[in-house]
Structures are given as C-alpha cells and as structure tokens.
PDB file of C-alpha atoms and ligand atoms in Angstrom:
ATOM      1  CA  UNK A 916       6.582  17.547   7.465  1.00  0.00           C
ATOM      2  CA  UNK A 917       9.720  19.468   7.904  1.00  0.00           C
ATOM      3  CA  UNK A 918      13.253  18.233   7.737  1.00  0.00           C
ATOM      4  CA  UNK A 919      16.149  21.270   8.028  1.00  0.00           C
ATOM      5  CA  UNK A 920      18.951  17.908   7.160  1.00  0.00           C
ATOM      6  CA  UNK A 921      20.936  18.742   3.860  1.00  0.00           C
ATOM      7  CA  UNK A 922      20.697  16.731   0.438  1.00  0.00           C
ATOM      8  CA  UNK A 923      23.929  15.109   0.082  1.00  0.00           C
ATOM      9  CA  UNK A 924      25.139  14.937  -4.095  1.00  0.00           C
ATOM     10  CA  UNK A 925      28.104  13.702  -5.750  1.00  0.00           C
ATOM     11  CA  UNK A 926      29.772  12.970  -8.859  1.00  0.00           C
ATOM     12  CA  UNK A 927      33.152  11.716  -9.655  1.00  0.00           C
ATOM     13  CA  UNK A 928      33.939  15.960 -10.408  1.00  0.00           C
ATOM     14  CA  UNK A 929      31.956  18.790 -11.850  1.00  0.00           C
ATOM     15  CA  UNK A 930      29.469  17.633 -14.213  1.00  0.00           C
ATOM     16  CA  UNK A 931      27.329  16.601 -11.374  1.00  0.00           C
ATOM     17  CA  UNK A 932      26.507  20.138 -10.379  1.00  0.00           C
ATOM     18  CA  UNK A 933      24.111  20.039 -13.865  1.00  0.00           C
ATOM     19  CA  UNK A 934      21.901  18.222 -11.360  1.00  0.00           C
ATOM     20  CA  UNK A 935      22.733  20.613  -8.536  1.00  0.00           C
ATOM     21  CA  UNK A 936      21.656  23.180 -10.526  1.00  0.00           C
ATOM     22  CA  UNK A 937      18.214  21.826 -11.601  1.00  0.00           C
ATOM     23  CA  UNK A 938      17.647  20.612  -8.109  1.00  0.00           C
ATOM     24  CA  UNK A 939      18.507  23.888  -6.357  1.00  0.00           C
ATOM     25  CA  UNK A 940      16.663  25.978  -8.957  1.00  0.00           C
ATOM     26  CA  UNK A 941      13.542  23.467  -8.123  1.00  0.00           C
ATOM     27  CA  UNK A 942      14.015  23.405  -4.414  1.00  0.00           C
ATOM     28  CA  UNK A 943      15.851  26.718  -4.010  1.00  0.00           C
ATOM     29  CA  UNK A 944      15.579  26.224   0.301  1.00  0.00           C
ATOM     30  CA  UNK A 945      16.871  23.143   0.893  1.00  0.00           C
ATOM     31  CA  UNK A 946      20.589  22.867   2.041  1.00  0.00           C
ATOM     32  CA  UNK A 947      22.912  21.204  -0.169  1.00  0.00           C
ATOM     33  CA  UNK A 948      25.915  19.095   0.193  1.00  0.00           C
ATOM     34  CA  UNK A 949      27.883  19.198  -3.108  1.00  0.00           C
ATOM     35  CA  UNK A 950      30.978  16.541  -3.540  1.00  0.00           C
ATOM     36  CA  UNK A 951      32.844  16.394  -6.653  1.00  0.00           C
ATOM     37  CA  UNK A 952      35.405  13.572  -6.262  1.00  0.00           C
ATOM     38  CA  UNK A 953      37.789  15.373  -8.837  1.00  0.00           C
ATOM     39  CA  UNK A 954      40.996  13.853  -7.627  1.00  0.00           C
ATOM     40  CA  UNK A 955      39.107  10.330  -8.929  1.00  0.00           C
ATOM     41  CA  UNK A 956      37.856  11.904 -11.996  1.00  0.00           C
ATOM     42  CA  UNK A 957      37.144  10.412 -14.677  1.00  0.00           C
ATOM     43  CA  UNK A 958      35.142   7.058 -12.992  1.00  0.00           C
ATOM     44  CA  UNK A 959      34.516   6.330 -16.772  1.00  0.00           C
ATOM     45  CA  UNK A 960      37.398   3.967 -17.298  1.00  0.00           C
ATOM     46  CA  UNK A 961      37.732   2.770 -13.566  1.00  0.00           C
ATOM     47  CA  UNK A 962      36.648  -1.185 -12.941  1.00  0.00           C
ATOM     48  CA  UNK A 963      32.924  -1.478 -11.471  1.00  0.00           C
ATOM     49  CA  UNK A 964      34.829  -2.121  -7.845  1.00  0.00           C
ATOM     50  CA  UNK A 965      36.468   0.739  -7.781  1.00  0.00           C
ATOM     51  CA  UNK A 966      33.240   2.865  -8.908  1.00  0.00           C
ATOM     52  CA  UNK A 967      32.049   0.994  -5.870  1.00  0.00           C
ATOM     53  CA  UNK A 968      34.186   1.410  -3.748  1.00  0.00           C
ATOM     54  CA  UNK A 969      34.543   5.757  -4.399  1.00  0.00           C
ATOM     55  CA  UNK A 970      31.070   5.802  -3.952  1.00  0.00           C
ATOM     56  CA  UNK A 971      31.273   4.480  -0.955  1.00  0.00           C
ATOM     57  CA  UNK A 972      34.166   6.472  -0.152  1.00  0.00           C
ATOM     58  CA  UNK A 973      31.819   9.639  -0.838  1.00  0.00           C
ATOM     59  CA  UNK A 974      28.803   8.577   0.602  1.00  0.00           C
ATOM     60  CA  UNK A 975      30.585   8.357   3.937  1.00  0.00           C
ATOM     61  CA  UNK A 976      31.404  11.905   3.964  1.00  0.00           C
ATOM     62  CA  UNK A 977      28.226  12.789   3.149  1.00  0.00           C
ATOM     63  CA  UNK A 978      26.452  10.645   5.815  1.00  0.00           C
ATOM     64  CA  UNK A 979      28.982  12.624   8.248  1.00  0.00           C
ATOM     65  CA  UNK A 980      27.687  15.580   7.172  1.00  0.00           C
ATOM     66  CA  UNK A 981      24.400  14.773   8.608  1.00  0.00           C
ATOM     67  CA  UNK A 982      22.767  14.616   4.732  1.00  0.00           C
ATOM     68  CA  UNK A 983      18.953  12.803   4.436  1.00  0.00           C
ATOM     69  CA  UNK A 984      19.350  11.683   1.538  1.00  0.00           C
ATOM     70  CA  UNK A 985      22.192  11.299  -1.463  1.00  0.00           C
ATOM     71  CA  UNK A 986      21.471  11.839  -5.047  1.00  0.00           C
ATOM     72  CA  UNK A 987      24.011   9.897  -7.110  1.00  0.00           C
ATOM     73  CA  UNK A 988      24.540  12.627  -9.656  1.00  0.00           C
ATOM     74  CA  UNK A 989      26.948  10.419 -11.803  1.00  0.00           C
ATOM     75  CA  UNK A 990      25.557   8.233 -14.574  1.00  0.00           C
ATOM     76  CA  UNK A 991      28.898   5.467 -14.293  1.00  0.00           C
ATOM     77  CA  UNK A 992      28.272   5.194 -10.189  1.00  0.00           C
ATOM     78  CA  UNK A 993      24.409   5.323 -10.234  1.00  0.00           C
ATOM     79  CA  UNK A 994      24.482   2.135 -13.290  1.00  0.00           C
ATOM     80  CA  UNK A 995      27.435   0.238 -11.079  1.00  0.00           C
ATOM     81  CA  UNK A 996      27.116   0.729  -7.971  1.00  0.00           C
ATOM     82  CA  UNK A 997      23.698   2.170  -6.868  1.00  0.00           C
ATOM     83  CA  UNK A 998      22.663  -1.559  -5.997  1.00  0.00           C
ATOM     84  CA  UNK A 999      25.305  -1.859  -3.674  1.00  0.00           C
ATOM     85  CA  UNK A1000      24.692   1.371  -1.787  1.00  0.00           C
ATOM     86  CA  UNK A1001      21.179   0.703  -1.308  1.00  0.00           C
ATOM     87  CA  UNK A1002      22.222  -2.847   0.416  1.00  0.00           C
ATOM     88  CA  UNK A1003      24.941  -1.038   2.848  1.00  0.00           C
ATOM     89  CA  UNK A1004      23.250   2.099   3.908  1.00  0.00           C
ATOM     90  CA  UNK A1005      19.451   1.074   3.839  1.00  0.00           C
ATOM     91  CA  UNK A1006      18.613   3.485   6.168  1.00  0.00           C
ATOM     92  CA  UNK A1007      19.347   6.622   4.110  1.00  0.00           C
ATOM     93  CA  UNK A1008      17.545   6.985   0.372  1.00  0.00           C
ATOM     94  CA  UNK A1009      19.422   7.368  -2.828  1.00  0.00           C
ATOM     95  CA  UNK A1010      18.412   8.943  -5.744  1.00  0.00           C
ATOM     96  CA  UNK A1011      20.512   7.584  -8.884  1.00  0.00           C
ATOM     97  CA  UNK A1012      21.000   9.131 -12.701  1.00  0.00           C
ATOM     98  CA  UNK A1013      20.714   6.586 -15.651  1.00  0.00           C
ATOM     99  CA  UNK A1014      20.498   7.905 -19.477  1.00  0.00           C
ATOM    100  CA  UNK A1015      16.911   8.718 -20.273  1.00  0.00           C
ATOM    101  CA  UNK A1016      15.912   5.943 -22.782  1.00  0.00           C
ATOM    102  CA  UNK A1017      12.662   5.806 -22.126  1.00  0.00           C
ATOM    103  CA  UNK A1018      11.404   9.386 -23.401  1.00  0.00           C
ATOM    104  CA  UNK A1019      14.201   8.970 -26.339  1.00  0.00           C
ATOM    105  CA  UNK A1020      12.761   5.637 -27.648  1.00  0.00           C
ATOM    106  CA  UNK A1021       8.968   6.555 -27.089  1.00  0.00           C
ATOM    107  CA  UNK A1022       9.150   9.508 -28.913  1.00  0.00           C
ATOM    108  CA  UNK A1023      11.419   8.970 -32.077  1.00  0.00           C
ATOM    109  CA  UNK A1024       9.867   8.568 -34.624  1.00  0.00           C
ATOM    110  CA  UNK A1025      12.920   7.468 -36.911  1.00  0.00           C
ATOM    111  CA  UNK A1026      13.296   4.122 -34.187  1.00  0.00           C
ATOM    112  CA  UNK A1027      16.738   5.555 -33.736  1.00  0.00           C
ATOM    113  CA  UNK A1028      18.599   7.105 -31.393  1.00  0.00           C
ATOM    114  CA  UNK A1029      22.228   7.827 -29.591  1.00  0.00           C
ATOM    115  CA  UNK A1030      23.465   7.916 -26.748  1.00  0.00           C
ATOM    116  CA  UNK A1031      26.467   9.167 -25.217  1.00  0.00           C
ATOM    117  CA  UNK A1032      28.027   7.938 -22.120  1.00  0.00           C
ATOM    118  CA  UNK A1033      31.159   6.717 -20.430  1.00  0.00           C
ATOM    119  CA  UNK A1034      32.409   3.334 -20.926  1.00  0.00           C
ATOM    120  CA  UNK A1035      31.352   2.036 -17.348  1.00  0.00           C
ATOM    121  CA  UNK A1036      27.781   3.244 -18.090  1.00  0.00           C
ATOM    122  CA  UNK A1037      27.352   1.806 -21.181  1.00  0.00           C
ATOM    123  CA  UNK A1038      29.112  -1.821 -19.986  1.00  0.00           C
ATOM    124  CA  UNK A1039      27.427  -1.792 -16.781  1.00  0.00           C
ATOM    125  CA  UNK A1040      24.144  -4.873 -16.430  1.00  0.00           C
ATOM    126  CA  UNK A1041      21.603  -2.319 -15.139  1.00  0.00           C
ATOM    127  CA  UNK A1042      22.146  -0.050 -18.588  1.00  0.00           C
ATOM    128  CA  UNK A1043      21.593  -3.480 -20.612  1.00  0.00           C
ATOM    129  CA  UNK A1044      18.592  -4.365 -18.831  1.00  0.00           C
ATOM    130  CA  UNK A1045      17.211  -0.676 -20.020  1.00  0.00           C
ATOM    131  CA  UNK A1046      18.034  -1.250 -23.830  1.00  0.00           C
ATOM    132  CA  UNK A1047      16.721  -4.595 -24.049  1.00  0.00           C
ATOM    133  CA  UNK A1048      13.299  -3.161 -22.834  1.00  0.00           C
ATOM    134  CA  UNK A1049      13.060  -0.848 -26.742  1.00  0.00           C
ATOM    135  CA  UNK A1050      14.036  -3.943 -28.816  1.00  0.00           C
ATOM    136  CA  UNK A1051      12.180  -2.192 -32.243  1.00  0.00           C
ATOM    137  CA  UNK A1052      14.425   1.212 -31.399  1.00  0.00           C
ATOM    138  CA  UNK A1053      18.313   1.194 -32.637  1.00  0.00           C
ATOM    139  CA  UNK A1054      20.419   2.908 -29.998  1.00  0.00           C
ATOM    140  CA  UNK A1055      23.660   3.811 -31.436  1.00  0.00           C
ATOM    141  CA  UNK A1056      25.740   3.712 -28.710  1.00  0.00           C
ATOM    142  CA  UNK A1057      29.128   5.722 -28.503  1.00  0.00           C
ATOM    143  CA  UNK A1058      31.303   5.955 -25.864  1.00  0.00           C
ATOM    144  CA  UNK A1059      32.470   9.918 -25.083  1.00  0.00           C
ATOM    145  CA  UNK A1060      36.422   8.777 -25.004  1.00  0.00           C
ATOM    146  CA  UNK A1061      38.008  11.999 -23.318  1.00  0.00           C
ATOM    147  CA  UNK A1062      35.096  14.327 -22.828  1.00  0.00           C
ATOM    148  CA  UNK A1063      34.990  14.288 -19.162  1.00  0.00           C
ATOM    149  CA  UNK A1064      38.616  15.095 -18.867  1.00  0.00           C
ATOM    150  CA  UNK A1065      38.554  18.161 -20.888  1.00  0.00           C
ATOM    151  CA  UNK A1066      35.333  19.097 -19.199  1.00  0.00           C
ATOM    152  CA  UNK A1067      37.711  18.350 -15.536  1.00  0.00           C
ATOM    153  CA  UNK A1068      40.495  20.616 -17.031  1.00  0.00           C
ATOM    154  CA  UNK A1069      38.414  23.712 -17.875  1.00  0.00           C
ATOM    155  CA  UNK A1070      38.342  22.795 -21.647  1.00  0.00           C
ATOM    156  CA  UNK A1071      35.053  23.407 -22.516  1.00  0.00           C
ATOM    157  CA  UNK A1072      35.298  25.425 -25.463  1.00  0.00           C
ATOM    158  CA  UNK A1073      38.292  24.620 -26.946  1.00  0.00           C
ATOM    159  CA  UNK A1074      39.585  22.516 -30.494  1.00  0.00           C
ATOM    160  CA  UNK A1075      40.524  19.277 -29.129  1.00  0.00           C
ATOM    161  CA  UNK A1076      36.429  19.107 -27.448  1.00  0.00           C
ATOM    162  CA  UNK A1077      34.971  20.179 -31.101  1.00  0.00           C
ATOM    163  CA  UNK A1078      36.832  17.898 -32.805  1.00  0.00           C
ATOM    164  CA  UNK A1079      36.058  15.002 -30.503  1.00  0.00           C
ATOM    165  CA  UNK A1080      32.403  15.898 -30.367  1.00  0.00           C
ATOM    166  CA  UNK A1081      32.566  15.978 -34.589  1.00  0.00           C
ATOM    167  CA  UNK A1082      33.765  12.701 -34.074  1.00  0.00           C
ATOM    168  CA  UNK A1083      31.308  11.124 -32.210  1.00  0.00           C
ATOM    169  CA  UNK A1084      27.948  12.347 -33.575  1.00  0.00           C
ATOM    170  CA  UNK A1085      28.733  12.325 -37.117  1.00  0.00           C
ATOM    171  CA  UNK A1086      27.803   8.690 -37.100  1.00  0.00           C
ATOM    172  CA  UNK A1087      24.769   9.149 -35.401  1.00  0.00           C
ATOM    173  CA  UNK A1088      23.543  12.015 -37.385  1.00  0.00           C
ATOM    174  CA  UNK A1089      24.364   9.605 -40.612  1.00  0.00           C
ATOM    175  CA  UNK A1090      22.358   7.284 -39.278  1.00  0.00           C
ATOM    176  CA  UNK A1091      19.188   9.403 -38.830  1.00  0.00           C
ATOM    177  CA  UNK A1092      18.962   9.578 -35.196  1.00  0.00           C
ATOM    178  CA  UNK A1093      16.101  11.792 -33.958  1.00  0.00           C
ATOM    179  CA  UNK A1094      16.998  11.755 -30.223  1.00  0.00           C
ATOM    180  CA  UNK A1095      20.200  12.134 -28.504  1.00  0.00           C
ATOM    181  CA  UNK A1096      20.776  11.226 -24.802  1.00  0.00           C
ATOM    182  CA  UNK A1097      23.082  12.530 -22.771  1.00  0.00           C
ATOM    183  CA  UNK A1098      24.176   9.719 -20.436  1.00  0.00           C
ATOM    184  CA  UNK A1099      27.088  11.595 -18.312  1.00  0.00           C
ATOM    185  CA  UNK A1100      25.938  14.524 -15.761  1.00  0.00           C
ATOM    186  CA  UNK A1101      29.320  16.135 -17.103  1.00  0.00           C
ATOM    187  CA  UNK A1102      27.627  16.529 -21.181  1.00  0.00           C
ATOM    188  CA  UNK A1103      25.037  18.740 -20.168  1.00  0.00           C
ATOM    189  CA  UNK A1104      27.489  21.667 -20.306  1.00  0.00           C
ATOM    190  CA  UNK A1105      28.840  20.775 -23.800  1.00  0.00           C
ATOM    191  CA  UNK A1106      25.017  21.365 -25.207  1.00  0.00           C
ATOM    192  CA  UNK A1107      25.681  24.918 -27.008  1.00  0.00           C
ATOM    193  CA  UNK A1108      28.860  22.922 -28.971  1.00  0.00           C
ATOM    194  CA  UNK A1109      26.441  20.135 -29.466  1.00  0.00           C
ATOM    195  CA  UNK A1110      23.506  22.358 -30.677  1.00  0.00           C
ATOM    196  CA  UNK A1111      26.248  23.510 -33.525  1.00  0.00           C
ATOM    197  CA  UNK A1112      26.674  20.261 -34.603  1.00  0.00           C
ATOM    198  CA  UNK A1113      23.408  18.568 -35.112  1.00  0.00           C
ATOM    199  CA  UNK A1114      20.706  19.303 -37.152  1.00  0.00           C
ATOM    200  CA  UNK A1115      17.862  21.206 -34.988  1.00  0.00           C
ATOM    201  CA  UNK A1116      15.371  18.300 -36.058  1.00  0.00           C
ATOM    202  CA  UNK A1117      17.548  15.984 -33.472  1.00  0.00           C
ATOM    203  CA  UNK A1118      16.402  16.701 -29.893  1.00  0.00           C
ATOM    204  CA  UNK A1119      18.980  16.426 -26.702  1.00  0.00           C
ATOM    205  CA  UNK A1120      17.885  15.066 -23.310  1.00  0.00           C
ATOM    206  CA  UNK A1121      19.437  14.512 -20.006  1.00  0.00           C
ATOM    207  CA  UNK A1122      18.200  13.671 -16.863  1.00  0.00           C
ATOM    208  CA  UNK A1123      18.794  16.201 -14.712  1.00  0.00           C
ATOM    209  CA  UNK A1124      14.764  17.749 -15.073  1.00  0.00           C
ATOM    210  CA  UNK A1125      13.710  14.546 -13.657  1.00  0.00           C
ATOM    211  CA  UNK A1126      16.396  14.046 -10.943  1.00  0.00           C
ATOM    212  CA  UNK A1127      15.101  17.013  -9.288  1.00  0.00           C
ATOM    213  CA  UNK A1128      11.549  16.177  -9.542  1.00  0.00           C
ATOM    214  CA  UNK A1129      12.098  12.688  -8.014  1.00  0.00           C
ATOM    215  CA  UNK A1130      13.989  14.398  -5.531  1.00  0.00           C
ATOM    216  CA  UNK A1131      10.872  16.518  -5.001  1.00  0.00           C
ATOM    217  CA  UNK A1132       8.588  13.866  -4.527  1.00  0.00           C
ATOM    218  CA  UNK A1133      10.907  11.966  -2.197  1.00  0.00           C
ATOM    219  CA  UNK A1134      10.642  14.953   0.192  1.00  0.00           C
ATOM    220  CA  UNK A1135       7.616  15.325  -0.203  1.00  0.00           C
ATOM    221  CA  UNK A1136       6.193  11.608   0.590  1.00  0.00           C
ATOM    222  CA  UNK A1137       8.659  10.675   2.547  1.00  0.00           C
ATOM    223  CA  UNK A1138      11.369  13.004   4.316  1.00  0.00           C
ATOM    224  CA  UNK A1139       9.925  16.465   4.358  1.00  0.00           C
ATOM    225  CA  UNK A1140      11.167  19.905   3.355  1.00  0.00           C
ATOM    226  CA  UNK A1141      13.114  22.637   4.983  1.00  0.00           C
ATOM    227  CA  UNK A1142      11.211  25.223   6.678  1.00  0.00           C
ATOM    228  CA  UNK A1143      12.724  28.094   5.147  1.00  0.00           C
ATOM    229  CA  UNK A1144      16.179  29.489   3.317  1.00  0.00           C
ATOM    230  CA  UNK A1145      18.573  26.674   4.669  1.00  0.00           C
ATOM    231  CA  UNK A1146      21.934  28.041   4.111  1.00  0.00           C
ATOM    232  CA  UNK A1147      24.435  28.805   1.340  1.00  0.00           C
ATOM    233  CA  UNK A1148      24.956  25.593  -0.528  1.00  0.00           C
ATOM    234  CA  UNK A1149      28.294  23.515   0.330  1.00  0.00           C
ATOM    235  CA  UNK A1150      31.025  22.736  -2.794  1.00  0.00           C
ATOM    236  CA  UNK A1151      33.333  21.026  -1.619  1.00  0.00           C
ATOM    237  CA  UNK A1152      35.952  19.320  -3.746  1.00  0.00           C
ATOM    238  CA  UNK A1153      39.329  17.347  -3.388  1.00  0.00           C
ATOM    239  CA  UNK A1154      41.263  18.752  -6.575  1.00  0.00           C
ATOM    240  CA  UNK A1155      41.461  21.678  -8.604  1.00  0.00           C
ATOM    241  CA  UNK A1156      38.549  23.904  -6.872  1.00  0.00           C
ATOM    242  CA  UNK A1157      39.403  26.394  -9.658  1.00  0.00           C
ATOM    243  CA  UNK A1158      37.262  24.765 -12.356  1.00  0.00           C
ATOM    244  CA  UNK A1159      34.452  24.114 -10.174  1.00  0.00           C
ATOM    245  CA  UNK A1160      33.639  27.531  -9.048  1.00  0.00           C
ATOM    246  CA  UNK A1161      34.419  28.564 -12.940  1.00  0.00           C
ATOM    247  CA  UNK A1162      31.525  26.641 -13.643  1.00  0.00           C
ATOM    248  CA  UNK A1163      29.149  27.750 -11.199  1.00  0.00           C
ATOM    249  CA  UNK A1164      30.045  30.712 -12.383  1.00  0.00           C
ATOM    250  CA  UNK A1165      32.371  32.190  -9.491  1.00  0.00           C
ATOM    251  CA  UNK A1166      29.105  32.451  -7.623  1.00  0.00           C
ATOM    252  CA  UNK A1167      29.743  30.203  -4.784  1.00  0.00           C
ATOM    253  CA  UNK A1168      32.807  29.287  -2.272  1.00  0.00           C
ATOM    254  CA  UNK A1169      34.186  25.857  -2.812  1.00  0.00           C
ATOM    255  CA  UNK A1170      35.922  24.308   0.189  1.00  0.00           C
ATOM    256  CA  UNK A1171      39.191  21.949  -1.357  1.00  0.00           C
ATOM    257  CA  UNK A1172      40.132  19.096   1.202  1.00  0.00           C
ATOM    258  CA  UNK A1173      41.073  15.670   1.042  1.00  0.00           C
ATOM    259  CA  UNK A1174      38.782  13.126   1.418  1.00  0.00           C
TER     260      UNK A1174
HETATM  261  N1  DGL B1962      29.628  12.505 -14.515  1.00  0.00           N
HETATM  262  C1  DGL B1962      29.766  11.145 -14.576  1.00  0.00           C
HETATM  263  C2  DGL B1962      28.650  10.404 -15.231  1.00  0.00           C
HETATM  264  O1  DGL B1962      27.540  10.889 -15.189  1.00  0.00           O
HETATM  265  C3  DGL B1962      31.078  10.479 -14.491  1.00  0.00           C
HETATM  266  C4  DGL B1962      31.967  10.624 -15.614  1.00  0.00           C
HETATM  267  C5  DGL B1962      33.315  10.067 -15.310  1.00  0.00           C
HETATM  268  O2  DGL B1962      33.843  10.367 -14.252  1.00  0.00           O
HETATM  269  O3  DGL B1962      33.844   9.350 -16.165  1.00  0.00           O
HETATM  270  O4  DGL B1962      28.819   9.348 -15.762  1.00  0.00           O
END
C-alpha cells in the first residue's frame, strides 16, 4: 500500500525532534511535518485545558498540511490530552509518548526506579493508571523543574542545567534506583550530562525507539508507506528558530511563522 501524505509531529518546542530523529532515521522516505510550538513552551506547568487546547491548536495545522497521521511527540500533551484528540479528529490516527514504565519496572531488579517528567505528566490520570499497574516497584518520581526551559534557550551544557540535574538524581541514585526513565521528549538530549552523573550500573530509557516502531507498524497495517524519497523534512516553528536548527545540527531549514 502506498501513501506519499506526510507524518505530522509536534511538541510544545524542540525536544520533540528526539522522536523525529528516531522516526526519520527508521523511516528515512517518508515526508515529515515537524511543529515545535516554542512560543507555548514549556506545556509542563500549563493547566490540562490549555495542554488541550495547544494541541488542538497544532493538530489543526497539521491536518492543513495534508498529514496522515500525528505523532504526539510530547509526554505532558500525549498523558492530557491524547484522549481528547482521538474523540475530535477520529478520522486521522495519533500516535502518543508516555514514560516507558513498563520495560523500567520489568527489568529492575532493585524494584526501584525514577522517573523524570514535567509536572503535567506526572499529575495527569492516564500516568497514574500506568504506576498503579507495578504496585511491588517504587517509582521515585521527580519533577524536572526548569529543564525544558534551558533546553528552549540553547542551555544545554551550561552550570545552571548541571546543577539542576545534580539536584534531581541524587535522590534517586541514594535510593538505589536501577532504571531511569526519561518522561519528557526534551531529556533525551541532556543524556551525555546525565551519563556523568549516575553510576553506569543505572540504565536510561526513553521512548523515542518505540515511537518510531509503532509508527512503523501503523503504516504498515494500516496507512501505507511512501513510494520513494518524499521530500526534505518540514521544521517549522513559531519562536526562536535559532535553537531548533542548532539542534538538528544546522542541517535542515526551519520555517518561523505564527501559528
Ligand atoms: N517535551 C515535552 C514532554 O515530552 C513537553 C515539555 C514541556 O513543554 O514542558 O513532556
């Protein structure tokens, strides 16, 4: 079955392209539709509503753009407002991101692990639900105050994003964790400043591996592939474009307009 339509993605700003990445790298011909919502950024704080609502917001511009399907590459919009999406555009699939418990819990074999995330994932019902389903694991929970801001303003590397990431996983290491999940598409890129801070016995997952291969399968059951080399892929942004072609590594144009 062949399908030439782009794959629509969004976050509330940048972090969202680790998912890009691991989807383009697995399906290097399809099109893609990239929309980082920076002027919104960080959803982390924002009410579920208004998570909602920007979603919404974003999943209009990429229905405009002609996309068949949307992957919800944003942990705080995927656990608050992928039920809602579903309900108003039933006609066009989404593919959400939620913190990878499962493989975290199964596989420790202290019963422990973190988790990082923003506040509206770790509040939101659907991220309860998860938890309550590995009642003999502990999941020390910590919510990454600040991170996705730095990440937004190009601060990657410096003090202020040590310091806070000290802050945060101290506890966790203390209390013997053996897994840590990375429950914001943004943390993937702070991974070589994590790395210096845990002990290599403690093992860091995201989501974005299995994103793509969902994605995968739901062109291949359902929607089909493109024939062949679809196109450049499409960044576009409403803030600050500066940042996100820094961190797709100037490779790539990124159109800045206001949506
Ligand atoms: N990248 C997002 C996530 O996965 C959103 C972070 C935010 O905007 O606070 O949760």
């Amino acid at each position: 079955m062949e399908n030439n339509q782009a794959i629509g993605i969004f976050d509330s700003g940048i972090g969202g392209t680790s998912i890009w990445k691991e989807i383009h790298q697995l399906l290097p011909n399809e099109k893609t539709i990239y929309l980082a919502d920076t002027k919104n950024a960080p959803y982390g704080q924002k009410t579920r509503e208004e998570i909602i609502a920007l979603s919404m917001k974003n999943t209009d511009f990429l229905l405009h753009m002609n996309c068949k399907l949307i992957v919800v590459a944003c942990n705080t919009a995927t656990t608050n407002a992928i039920k809602e999406l579903r309900e108003k555009y039933s006609h066009i699939p989404f593919i959400g991101i939620e913190p990878a418990i499962k493989p975290a819990a199964t596989n420790s074999k202290t019963q422990t692990i973190g988790i990082l995330a923003t506040q509206g994932t770790l509040n939101s019902e659907l991220f309860h639900r998860t938890v309550q389903k590995y009642e003999s694991t502990k999941i020390i929970e910590q919510v990454g105050h600040g991170l996705v801001q730095l990440i937004e303003d190009g601060k990657i590397n410096s003090q202020e994003m040590t310091q806070l990431l000290h802050s945060y996983l101290t506890p966790m290491i203390e209390a013997n964790i053996d897994y840590l999940v990375l429950g914001c598409s943004h943390y993937p890129y702070l991974i070589p400043q994590i790395r210096k801070i845990l002990p290599d016995h403690i093992q860091i997952i995201d989501s974005g591996e299995a994103v793509a291969k969902q994605t995968q399968n739901l062109l291949k059951e359902y929607l089909g592939f493109a024939t062949e080399k679809n196109g450049k892929p499409i960044f576009y942004t409403n803030a600050n474009s500066k940042v996100l072609k820094e961190i797709l590594g100037n490779k790539y144009d990124v159109i800045e307009k206001d949506f």
